[in-house]
Amino acid sequence: MLKVGPRLLHSIRFRVLMSKYWIIKSSILEAIMCGIIGYSGPRKTSTVLLEGLRRLEYRGYDSAGIAVGGKSCTDGKLQVVKEVGKISALRAAMPADIDGSWGIGHTRWATHGGVTHANAHPHIDNSGKIAVVHNGIIENHTALKTMLQKKGCVFRTETDSEVIPHLIAQYYKGDLAEAVKAAIQNLEGTYGIACIHLDEPGRIVGARNGSPLIVGVGVGEMFLASDITAMVAYTDKVVYLNDGELVDIDEHSYSIIGKDEQKVERTTNQITWELGSIEKGDYPCHMEKEIFEQPESIARALSGRIDAENATAKLGGLNLDRSRLLNVGRVKIIAAGTSWHAGLVGSYLLEQVARIPAQAELASEIRYRNPVVERDSLWFAVSQSGETADSLFAMREVQRKGATVLGICNVVGSTIARESDGGIYVHSGPEIAVASTKAFTSQLAAFYLFTLLSARMRNMSREEGIHFAGALQSVPGMVAETLKARDHVQRIAKKYCRAKDFLFLGRGILYPIALEGALKLKEISYIHAEGCSAGEMKHGPIALISPEVPSVFLVSDDYLREKTISNIREIKARGGPVIVVGVEGDTETAALADEFIPVPKTDPRFYPFSMVVPLQLFAYFCALELGRDVDQPRNLAKSVTVE
Ligand code: M6R
């Protein structure tokens, strides 16, 4: 039996510290951001697990596996089925006679190498009676592995996660929860885990530190998963776990043990998502469905939040009183990827309209920059999933320095939503496609609302407020109108999708939209694309221009229009094909461009909503034409829960 006393723990930590380089390196090799599920109840367990994994597949799709206990475990071991590839491969490999009555499952995303059958989860101890699925990184796995090998444990995989079942086995004395509690004391890093033991039918023990874990409460059945989507088909009642907590589940009950080893009482949350919202319906892909849902999703983000009478916005969840709002001297926005682009639009808008200095920063950068937190600054953490590690850790870092952080999140109850000081839910509904679309436009809506509220408390007149609120209210209709360009955009995509490189160019508030257009194209079509400020083009990117490199321009009808047209002429003069997303009726730009995609005329500050739509469609149709897996592009995962 392993005895891990304080001295051994200290020495393991010391070795971790001394070999940090290796640990970081091996962590990257084995970095996993995955989906996990556990089920205990009367249904056919393998079916529930497979169904849950299918819905979690967007979190990772390198390999998948399940472990079940029950009648089909005839050799004194849990039955484990794993397969490299997608859930469909696992489904095909499932033995017909599998008959478990409780179990766990996992879908894996690995950054480099290691996509093998052996490395697929669940991982088991040497007796074959303990199985574990893990989402996160065990940073001290090298030291733990060495120690466990000395105790006689035989390792069969290259993963960091495999130390967990071996550790649990060392502590196991007939009570899985006690063994897990002792085992996790040894773990450094992040984890969301679910564990089962063959000798304890129906019992699942979970623990979380830095990776999400949620209990699904059914009638005579219980679920444990990294994401609500895995269980929404079976229950609409969930309980969120916090870092440092452990949960002990059987088919009838759950109990949560806190960091202080005391039982935690927590109320259940009602989920309002409907099953249909996570299905593709009549669409071939989630991404297309989500693009076309935008008129409704934006309307939901705005719903009940515009105070027409006072020409301002009502944002109930900010948890900031009037004087605190009035005293905001600077806004700082932290986010990653598409959410960062929404933050960039927000920063332009807040400065331009509310006259509050604002900056959007990459979360992965700010965390390590020892950021300055000014006393009058207000911070936003923007995240669709609310689980992005870079954004979450950056948020915690600035909170540590005294920042007030508001979350702009889609996933209700997500970690950022819970740990932020207040915030705005964007209510896009579940976004399943890896490429974010409807969450982006709803994040924009949140920033427009906050800007209206802030501006009306400062410089904006009632008349201007009425105009701004009216324009905001007309956004869903404007986006619906823009979506009518679907077939036109598809024809353009077919014509240009064989190009190897694209430039996306915009100025002012449309610059972030150019960045977003380029990101969408590269992530799902794998075509190289660069987003540039059109003004910056002549400082370097113009060297890329040739007849083989198309440029996609965003042309507003504001004070920057003429300058953008000059930039188009510079490209045309060098033989580069030009696709323009511009304002309907702009015949001059249309005549200059090789292709022209019009959007309805509006207040120029609102073009980010409509102009991003043709770019989403363009990326989508290019990817489709090139035969890409649109919803699950290679190498990506929906929620990036590791750094
Ligand atoms: O869940 P988050 O909004 O925090 O995710 C941030 C990025 O990982 C995400 O926007 C990513 O860039 C998308 N795949 C873009 O489509």
XYZ file of C-alpha atoms and ligand atoms in Angstrom:
659
model
C 0.000 0.000 0.000
C 1.291 3.415 -0.953
C 2.001 5.824 1.843
C 2.236 9.337 0.477
C 3.188 11.373 3.518
C 3.995 15.085 3.499
C 7.679 14.373 2.859
C 7.034 12.326 -0.258
C 4.554 14.895 -1.507
C 7.120 17.601 -0.870
C 9.762 15.669 -2.748
C 7.415 15.053 -5.706
C 6.627 18.772 -5.852
C 10.295 19.603 -5.563
C 11.114 17.361 -8.505
C 8.274 18.933 -10.441
C 9.764 22.330 -9.783
C 13.256 21.223 -10.687
C 12.137 19.611 -13.915
C 9.594 22.258 -14.926
C 10.857 22.345 -18.490
C 10.149 18.702 -18.956
C 6.881 18.906 -17.280
C 5.752 21.730 -19.493
C 7.027 19.864 -22.506
C 5.368 16.604 -21.628
C 2.200 18.421 -20.640
C 2.015 19.890 -24.094
C 2.524 16.486 -25.601
C -0.302 15.032 -23.619
C -2.463 18.100 -23.333
C -6.038 16.983 -23.542
C -9.277 18.899 -23.638
C -11.899 16.337 -23.780
C -15.454 15.426 -23.041
C -16.322 13.095 -20.189
C -19.535 11.405 -19.142
C -20.674 9.020 -16.443
C -24.018 7.250 -16.048
C -25.692 5.263 -13.308
C -29.266 4.126 -13.817
C -31.622 1.634 -15.385
C -31.054 2.496 -19.073
C -28.641 0.581 -21.261
C -25.438 2.240 -20.107
C -23.425 1.811 -23.297
C -26.211 3.529 -25.274
C -26.395 6.485 -22.867
C -22.611 6.846 -22.875
C -22.340 6.684 -26.669
C -25.158 9.182 -27.080
C -23.555 11.536 -24.555
C -20.179 11.207 -26.250
C -21.748 11.953 -29.619
C -22.970 15.252 -28.213
C -19.609 15.951 -26.580
C -17.652 15.116 -29.698
C -17.105 18.786 -30.498
C -14.799 18.913 -27.460
C -12.401 16.474 -29.083
C -12.492 13.744 -31.670
C -9.139 11.976 -31.760
C -10.310 8.862 -29.951
C -13.088 7.736 -27.664
C -13.870 4.987 -25.191
C -16.146 3.702 -22.476
C -15.795 1.465 -19.414
C -18.825 -0.263 -17.932
C -19.531 -2.480 -14.981
C -22.289 -5.074 -15.024
C -23.303 -8.488 -16.313
C -20.942 -8.513 -19.266
C -17.896 -8.167 -16.995
C -17.383 -11.904 -16.783
C -13.628 -11.995 -16.241
C -13.537 -10.011 -13.009
C -12.643 -6.800 -14.844
C -14.536 -3.771 -16.077
C -15.425 -3.987 -19.757
C -13.490 -1.345 -21.688
C -14.059 -0.495 -25.351
C -11.886 2.151 -27.063
C -11.320 3.237 -30.612
C -9.156 5.762 -32.415
C -11.205 8.294 -34.378
C -14.721 9.564 -34.007
C -17.637 8.271 -31.958
C -18.966 6.488 -35.052
C -15.840 4.298 -34.959
C -16.425 3.532 -31.291
C -20.070 2.730 -31.993
C -19.038 0.307 -34.726
C -16.574 -1.387 -32.374
C -19.133 -1.871 -29.596
C -19.716 -5.592 -28.844
C -23.362 -6.562 -29.274
C -23.462 -8.282 -25.881
C -22.155 -5.348 -23.843
C -24.437 -5.167 -20.819
C -23.198 -2.674 -18.267
C -25.412 -1.025 -15.710
C -23.134 1.890 -14.878
C -20.104 3.360 -16.555
C -17.990 6.228 -17.820
C -16.970 7.508 -21.263
C -14.509 9.904 -22.839
C -13.822 11.663 -26.116
C -10.246 12.867 -26.478
C -8.450 15.811 -28.059
C -4.656 15.626 -28.002
C -2.343 18.354 -29.241
C 0.572 16.323 -30.588
C 1.015 12.617 -31.325
C -0.320 10.057 -29.001
C -3.541 9.484 -30.943
C -3.441 5.737 -30.352
C -5.733 3.011 -29.116
C -3.666 2.630 -25.942
C -3.798 6.335 -25.150
C -7.572 6.506 -25.558
C -9.469 6.757 -22.273
C -10.735 5.217 -20.019
C -7.529 4.188 -18.309
C -7.497 1.286 -15.912
C -5.387 0.120 -12.981
C -3.526 -3.190 -13.066
C -6.402 -5.156 -11.525
C -8.720 -3.996 -14.304
C -11.298 -3.079 -11.682
C -10.768 0.689 -11.565
C -11.379 2.894 -14.601
C -10.853 6.645 -14.903
C -11.638 9.278 -17.528
C -9.799 12.564 -17.246
C -9.974 16.026 -18.788
C -6.986 18.244 -17.998
C -3.267 17.879 -17.432
C -1.469 16.158 -14.559
C 1.695 18.195 -14.424
C 3.574 15.998 -11.962
C 2.751 12.764 -13.769
C 6.418 11.946 -14.454
C 7.308 11.957 -10.779
C 4.137 10.072 -9.858
C 4.716 7.488 -12.557
C 8.259 6.790 -11.359
C 7.021 6.380 -7.830
C 4.131 4.117 -8.872
C 6.368 1.978 -11.048
C 8.575 1.403 -8.030
C 5.450 0.137 -6.283
C 4.952 -2.383 -9.081
C 2.379 -0.571 -11.248
C 2.633 -1.446 -14.927
C 1.895 1.472 -17.266
C 0.414 0.765 -20.678
C -0.015 4.251 -22.122
C 1.982 7.418 -22.734
C -0.605 9.623 -21.084
C -0.360 11.722 -17.958
C -3.851 10.509 -17.012
C -2.872 6.892 -16.417
C -1.272 7.751 -13.076
C -4.770 8.422 -11.678
C -6.207 4.870 -11.709
C -2.919 3.515 -10.380
C -2.911 6.060 -7.567
C -6.535 5.285 -6.684
C -5.698 1.575 -6.612
C -2.897 2.240 -4.131
C -5.337 3.892 -1.744
C -8.345 1.633 -2.329
C -9.637 -0.158 0.772
C -13.203 -0.869 -0.297
C -14.435 2.748 -0.575
C -13.913 4.422 -3.941
C -14.692 7.947 -2.724
C -12.106 7.665 0.065
C -9.511 6.360 -2.386
C -10.185 9.137 -4.907
C -10.061 11.739 -2.145
C -6.625 10.485 -1.084
C -5.363 10.075 -4.658
C -6.167 13.603 -5.783
C -4.091 15.030 -2.929
C -1.111 13.898 -4.996
C -2.164 15.484 -8.274
C -0.745 18.752 -9.541
C -2.359 20.358 -12.550
C -5.901 20.396 -13.782
C -8.491 17.698 -13.809
C -12.111 16.817 -14.205
C -12.303 13.085 -13.541
C -14.891 10.340 -13.293
C -13.983 6.974 -11.774
C -15.688 3.618 -11.249
C -14.785 0.381 -9.454
C -16.117 -3.010 -10.486
C -16.835 -3.993 -6.874
C -19.063 -0.957 -6.238
C -21.986 -1.297 -8.633
C -23.718 1.926 -9.626
C -21.167 4.192 -7.954
C -19.301 6.936 -9.824
C -16.892 9.285 -8.106
C -15.910 12.565 -9.752
C -13.542 15.367 -8.823
C -12.679 18.697 -10.371
C -9.819 21.129 -10.317
C -9.732 23.516 -13.250
C -11.790 21.389 -15.673
C -15.568 21.537 -15.700
C -17.742 18.849 -14.132
C -21.520 18.866 -13.820
C -23.928 16.432 -12.156
C -27.142 15.662 -14.051
C -29.973 14.764 -11.676
C -32.575 12.406 -13.105
C -35.352 10.336 -11.574
C -33.763 7.040 -10.548
C -30.693 7.868 -12.623
C -27.692 10.164 -12.351
C -25.214 11.621 -14.809
C -21.824 13.240 -14.528
C -20.363 15.146 -17.466
C -18.042 17.905 -18.534
C -20.867 19.608 -20.388
C -24.637 19.903 -20.165
C -25.063 18.850 -23.792
C -24.089 15.291 -22.857
C -27.157 14.813 -20.679
C -29.742 17.294 -21.896
C -31.599 14.445 -23.636
C -32.273 12.834 -20.245
C -32.538 15.548 -17.631
C -32.903 19.300 -17.300
C -31.643 19.482 -13.712
C -27.965 20.000 -13.100
C -25.601 20.812 -10.266
C -22.288 22.558 -10.990
C -19.194 21.466 -9.129
C -16.524 23.934 -8.044
C -12.783 23.469 -8.049
C -11.585 21.309 -5.188
C -14.877 19.446 -4.863
C -15.518 15.735 -5.088
C -18.850 14.137 -5.940
C -20.101 10.686 -5.027
C -22.943 9.408 -7.196
C -25.219 6.407 -7.421
C -28.407 6.016 -9.401
C -30.556 7.665 -6.710
C -28.391 10.327 -5.143
C -25.320 12.483 -5.215
C -23.254 14.033 -2.500
C -20.658 16.762 -2.835
C -17.642 17.001 -0.548
C -15.907 20.373 -0.378
C -12.236 21.288 -0.051
C -12.620 21.271 3.745
C -13.896 17.663 3.529
C -17.367 18.831 4.652
C -20.542 17.913 2.813
C -21.711 20.725 0.519
C -25.427 21.437 0.057
C -26.119 22.881 -3.383
C -29.389 23.499 -5.151
C -30.074 22.138 -8.618
C -30.240 24.444 -11.645
C -32.945 24.160 -14.245
C -31.669 23.980 -17.797
C -33.738 25.742 -20.407
C -32.024 24.279 -23.471
C -34.171 22.079 -25.596
C -32.915 18.944 -27.236
C -33.756 20.356 -30.677
C -31.334 23.183 -30.106
C -28.402 20.787 -30.092
C -29.575 18.776 -33.104
C -28.865 19.710 -36.729
C -32.509 19.599 -37.747
C -32.836 19.879 -41.523
C -29.386 21.406 -41.963
C -26.418 19.357 -43.183
C -24.099 20.875 -40.571
C -24.393 22.585 -37.220
C -22.436 25.525 -38.599
C -24.960 26.282 -41.321
C -27.794 25.939 -38.830
C -26.059 28.274 -36.404
C -25.348 30.879 -39.090
C -29.013 30.881 -40.053
C -30.169 31.050 -36.435
C -28.574 34.460 -35.990
C -31.665 36.635 -36.456
C -33.284 34.758 -33.550
C -30.163 34.431 -31.422
C -29.400 38.158 -31.670
C -33.035 38.943 -30.880
C -32.709 36.763 -27.759
C -29.543 38.603 -26.696
C -31.442 41.912 -26.982
C -34.728 40.711 -25.601
C -35.986 42.677 -22.610
C -32.782 44.679 -22.470
C -33.739 47.825 -24.351
C -35.519 50.476 -22.338
C -37.281 52.353 -25.145
C -38.805 54.906 -22.840
C -35.436 56.102 -21.540
C -33.553 55.223 -24.711
C -31.059 53.115 -22.802
C -30.254 49.509 -21.980
C -31.221 47.386 -18.967
C -28.607 44.867 -17.943
C -29.686 43.136 -14.782
C -26.659 41.010 -14.073
C -23.904 43.605 -13.943
C -23.963 43.858 -10.138
C -22.637 47.412 -10.393
C -24.421 50.388 -8.972
C -24.897 53.633 -10.854
C -21.969 55.439 -9.331
C -19.579 52.566 -10.015
C -20.744 52.521 -13.648
C -20.330 56.264 -13.922
C -16.845 56.100 -12.516
C -15.524 53.577 -15.006
C -12.447 55.289 -16.427
C -11.261 52.481 -18.693
C -12.599 49.204 -20.056
C -10.313 46.218 -20.567
C -11.520 43.148 -22.417
C -9.886 39.721 -22.244
C -10.781 36.890 -24.596
C -9.468 34.429 -27.177
C -10.167 33.740 -30.848
C -13.552 34.848 -32.104
C -14.507 36.168 -28.673
C -11.461 38.432 -28.824
C -12.701 39.771 -32.160
C -16.042 40.567 -30.519
C -14.093 42.304 -27.758
C -12.183 44.349 -30.345
C -15.456 45.546 -31.879
C -16.617 46.345 -28.328
C -13.483 48.394 -27.673
C -13.960 50.487 -30.844
C -17.594 51.051 -29.993
C -17.077 51.973 -26.349
C -14.451 54.544 -27.266
C -16.351 55.964 -30.209
C -19.829 56.043 -28.712
C -19.434 56.111 -24.927
C -16.035 57.885 -24.989
C -14.561 55.381 -22.520
C -10.984 54.343 -23.315
C -11.157 50.635 -24.091
C -8.742 47.889 -25.105
C -9.262 44.248 -26.010
C -6.379 41.964 -25.125
C -5.580 38.359 -25.885
C -6.138 36.413 -22.695
C -3.124 34.210 -23.344
C -0.906 37.292 -23.438
C -2.289 39.342 -20.613
C -1.962 36.659 -17.977
C 1.790 36.605 -18.273
C 2.286 40.335 -18.675
C 1.802 41.210 -15.026
C -1.124 43.416 -16.059
C -1.694 46.776 -14.437
C -5.148 46.944 -12.879
C -6.205 50.541 -12.519
C -8.672 51.280 -9.756
C -11.257 52.818 -12.068
C -10.995 50.134 -14.749
C -13.756 47.675 -15.524
C -12.796 44.347 -17.070
C -14.740 41.979 -19.280
C -13.963 38.314 -19.891
C -15.674 37.252 -23.109
C -16.142 33.553 -23.757
C -18.781 31.516 -25.541
C -18.036 28.404 -23.509
C -17.040 30.184 -20.320
C -14.415 27.472 -19.914
C -11.502 28.656 -22.091
C -8.436 28.168 -19.899
C -6.572 31.207 -21.231
C -9.525 33.500 -20.517
C -10.361 31.932 -17.164
C -6.798 32.098 -15.878
C -6.358 35.670 -17.149
C -9.593 36.619 -15.397
C -8.418 35.079 -12.126
C -5.076 36.867 -12.439
C -6.632 40.315 -12.811
C -9.202 39.561 -10.104
C -6.290 38.728 -7.814
C -5.000 42.247 -8.507
C -8.339 43.738 -7.544
C -10.102 43.952 -10.905
C -13.858 43.799 -11.185
C -14.542 41.433 -14.071
C -17.835 41.061 -15.890
C -18.371 37.896 -17.922
C -19.930 37.874 -21.365
C -20.727 34.184 -21.708
C -23.090 31.943 -23.567
C -22.965 28.811 -21.444
C -25.020 29.381 -18.330
C -23.282 28.229 -15.159
C -19.896 27.948 -16.876
C -16.807 28.642 -14.802
C -16.229 32.190 -16.076
C -19.904 32.971 -15.573
C -19.718 31.746 -11.997
C -16.393 33.247 -11.029
C -16.867 36.676 -12.604
C -18.281 39.524 -10.539
C -21.330 39.956 -12.727
C -22.052 39.823 -16.405
C -24.226 39.444 -19.435
C -25.455 36.107 -20.733
C -25.703 36.253 -24.510
C -28.392 33.557 -24.837
C -27.266 32.274 -28.249
C -28.416 28.784 -27.344
C -25.982 25.882 -27.633
C -23.272 26.450 -30.210
C -22.036 23.059 -31.380
C -19.934 23.777 -34.497
C -16.307 24.370 -33.589
C -16.315 27.582 -35.640
C -18.147 30.194 -33.633
C -20.800 32.192 -35.495
C -24.019 32.939 -33.630
C -22.183 33.366 -30.317
C -20.071 36.063 -31.969
C -22.997 38.201 -33.099
C -24.647 37.796 -29.696
C -21.423 38.864 -27.983
C -21.527 41.942 -30.209
C -25.109 42.556 -29.063
C -23.940 42.470 -25.435
C -21.281 45.109 -26.155
C -23.756 47.310 -28.033
C -26.137 47.141 -25.083
C -23.423 47.971 -22.582
C -22.257 50.839 -24.787
C -25.766 52.246 -25.000
C -26.125 52.054 -21.232
C -22.726 53.680 -20.594
C -23.117 56.353 -23.269
C -26.558 57.378 -22.014
C -25.083 57.866 -18.547
C -22.464 60.152 -20.089
C -22.459 62.051 -23.348
C -25.297 60.560 -25.425
C -28.483 62.608 -25.799
C -31.955 61.070 -25.608
C -32.382 61.591 -29.378
C -29.129 59.851 -30.106
C -30.114 57.096 -27.669
C -33.414 56.596 -29.483
C -31.577 56.346 -32.775
C -28.939 53.923 -31.405
C -31.515 51.708 -29.678
C -33.652 51.697 -32.844
C -30.697 50.644 -34.986
C -29.879 47.920 -32.476
C -33.434 46.651 -32.531
C -33.334 46.419 -36.299
C -30.215 44.204 -36.288
C -32.048 40.824 -36.335
C -34.033 41.923 -39.413
C -30.909 43.259 -41.094
C -29.090 39.973 -40.515
C -32.081 38.020 -41.856
C -31.972 40.177 -44.981
C -28.217 39.615 -45.371
C -28.689 35.848 -45.128
C -30.605 36.004 -48.411
C -27.192 36.350 -50.076
C -26.592 32.647 -49.341
C -26.617 31.381 -52.930
C -24.666 34.363 -54.238
C -21.944 33.771 -51.620
C -21.923 30.061 -52.429
C -21.234 30.832 -56.114
C -18.367 33.142 -55.154
C -16.959 30.537 -52.757
C -17.040 27.894 -55.499
C -15.128 30.201 -57.802
C -12.364 31.179 -55.366
C -12.016 28.273 -52.927
C -8.977 26.781 -54.707
C -6.872 29.868 -53.898
C -4.045 29.097 -51.483
C -4.045 32.459 -49.692
C -6.579 35.165 -48.910
C -6.378 38.617 -47.417
C -9.307 40.052 -45.446
C -9.239 43.823 -45.094
C -11.272 46.378 -43.196
C -10.804 49.656 -41.381
C -12.078 51.036 -38.094
C -14.819 48.963 -36.532
C -14.662 46.618 -39.543
C -11.018 45.710 -38.925
C -11.973 43.102 -36.277
C -14.504 41.728 -38.775
C -11.677 41.247 -41.281
C -9.778 39.324 -38.595
C -12.857 37.229 -37.943
C -13.377 36.494 -41.665
C -9.797 35.263 -41.952
C -10.074 33.120 -38.816
C -13.305 31.513 -40.031
C -11.783 30.669 -43.399
C -8.596 29.126 -42.040
C -10.162 27.111 -39.274
C -12.698 25.255 -41.366
C -11.317 25.301 -44.935
C -7.574 25.124 -44.024
C -6.880 27.885 -46.562
C -4.263 30.333 -45.367
C -5.883 33.710 -44.690
C -4.690 36.915 -43.094
C -6.834 39.609 -41.603
C -5.352 43.099 -41.947
C -6.257 46.648 -41.312
C -6.756 48.006 -44.842
C -4.639 51.006 -43.860
C -1.798 48.738 -42.807
C -1.791 46.806 -46.095
C 0.759 48.978 -47.821
C 3.148 48.482 -44.886
C 3.783 44.863 -45.830
C 0.881 42.562 -46.739
C 0.578 44.145 -50.196
C 3.713 42.197 -51.142
C 1.527 39.076 -51.131
C -0.797 40.420 -53.828
C -0.903 38.597 -57.159
C -3.660 37.306 -59.465
C -3.664 34.123 -57.332
C -4.321 35.897 -54.020
C -7.877 37.221 -53.598
C -8.603 40.051 -51.173
C -11.901 40.329 -49.344
C -12.695 43.957 -48.486
C -15.258 45.275 -46.049
C -16.449 48.660 -47.286
C -18.635 50.823 -45.090
C -20.328 54.053 -46.116
C -18.776 56.100 -43.344
C -15.797 58.485 -43.199
C -13.411 55.602 -44.006
C -15.119 54.600 -47.270
C -12.973 56.701 -49.585
C -9.769 55.515 -47.943
C -10.840 51.875 -48.253
C -11.669 52.396 -51.920
C -8.141 53.744 -52.437
C -6.819 50.544 -50.860
C -8.932 48.492 -53.281
C -7.471 50.418 -56.209
C -3.973 49.651 -54.934
C -4.777 45.932 -55.003
C -6.466 46.106 -58.419
C -3.434 47.945 -59.818
C -1.367 44.880 -58.876
C -3.703 42.369 -60.474
C -5.247 41.014 -57.271
C -8.875 39.799 -57.446
C -11.158 41.728 -55.083
C -14.318 40.535 -53.364
C -16.218 43.290 -51.598
C -18.781 43.052 -48.852
C -20.309 46.513 -49.137
C -23.432 48.560 -48.716
C -26.344 48.014 -51.069
C -26.516 50.730 -53.688
C -22.766 51.416 -53.606
C -22.411 51.141 -57.383
C -18.972 52.728 -57.455
C -17.427 50.025 -55.237
C -19.439 47.297 -56.951
C -18.020 48.389 -60.313
C -14.490 48.314 -58.968
C -14.779 44.868 -57.388
C -14.659 41.494 -59.126
C -17.440 40.316 -56.828
C -19.807 42.375 -54.714
C -21.936 41.129 -51.810
C -24.341 43.835 -50.610
C -25.662 44.222 -47.064
C -28.606 46.459 -46.115
C -27.817 50.113 -45.426
C -27.765 51.070 -41.749
C -25.966 53.286 -39.247
C -22.313 52.440 -40.085
C -21.576 51.531 -36.484
C -23.839 48.505 -36.933
C -22.188 46.955 -40.016
C -20.157 44.467 -37.925
C -23.389 42.477 -37.435
C -24.292 42.227 -41.092
C -20.856 42.234 -42.727
C -19.629 39.244 -40.753
C -22.461 37.107 -42.117
C -21.216 36.828 -45.754
C -17.765 36.018 -44.351
C -19.185 33.183 -42.254
C -21.061 31.887 -45.307
C -17.989 32.266 -47.504
C -15.833 30.209 -45.132
C -18.595 27.634 -44.796
C -19.103 27.172 -48.543
C -15.347 27.094 -49.262
C -14.965 24.351 -46.652
C -17.940 22.457 -48.052
C -16.633 22.714 -51.591
C -13.225 21.424 -50.455
C -14.837 18.480 -48.679
C -13.759 19.535 -45.189
C -15.349 18.379 -41.972
C -17.053 21.705 -41.315
C -18.315 21.080 -37.783
C -15.207 19.293 -36.557
C -12.212 20.748 -38.377
C -8.894 19.046 -37.940
C -6.738 19.774 -34.892
C -9.363 21.957 -33.215
C -11.753 21.569 -30.315
C -14.681 23.702 -29.288
C -13.629 24.447 -25.730
C -9.919 24.950 -25.239
C -9.710 24.013 -21.581
C -5.929 23.799 -21.403
C -3.398 26.586 -21.842
O -15.397 29.572 -25.752
P -14.583 30.784 -26.110
O -15.363 31.853 -26.735
O -13.780 31.292 -24.946
O -13.533 30.274 -27.174
C -12.497 31.092 -27.626
C -11.866 30.539 -28.872
O -11.296 29.290 -28.612
C -12.890 30.395 -29.985
O -13.523 31.591 -30.278
C -12.213 29.852 -31.267
O -11.353 30.813 -31.783
C -13.296 29.447 -32.261
N -13.034 28.156 -32.781
C -13.423 30.401 -33.408
O -14.370 30.008 -34.327
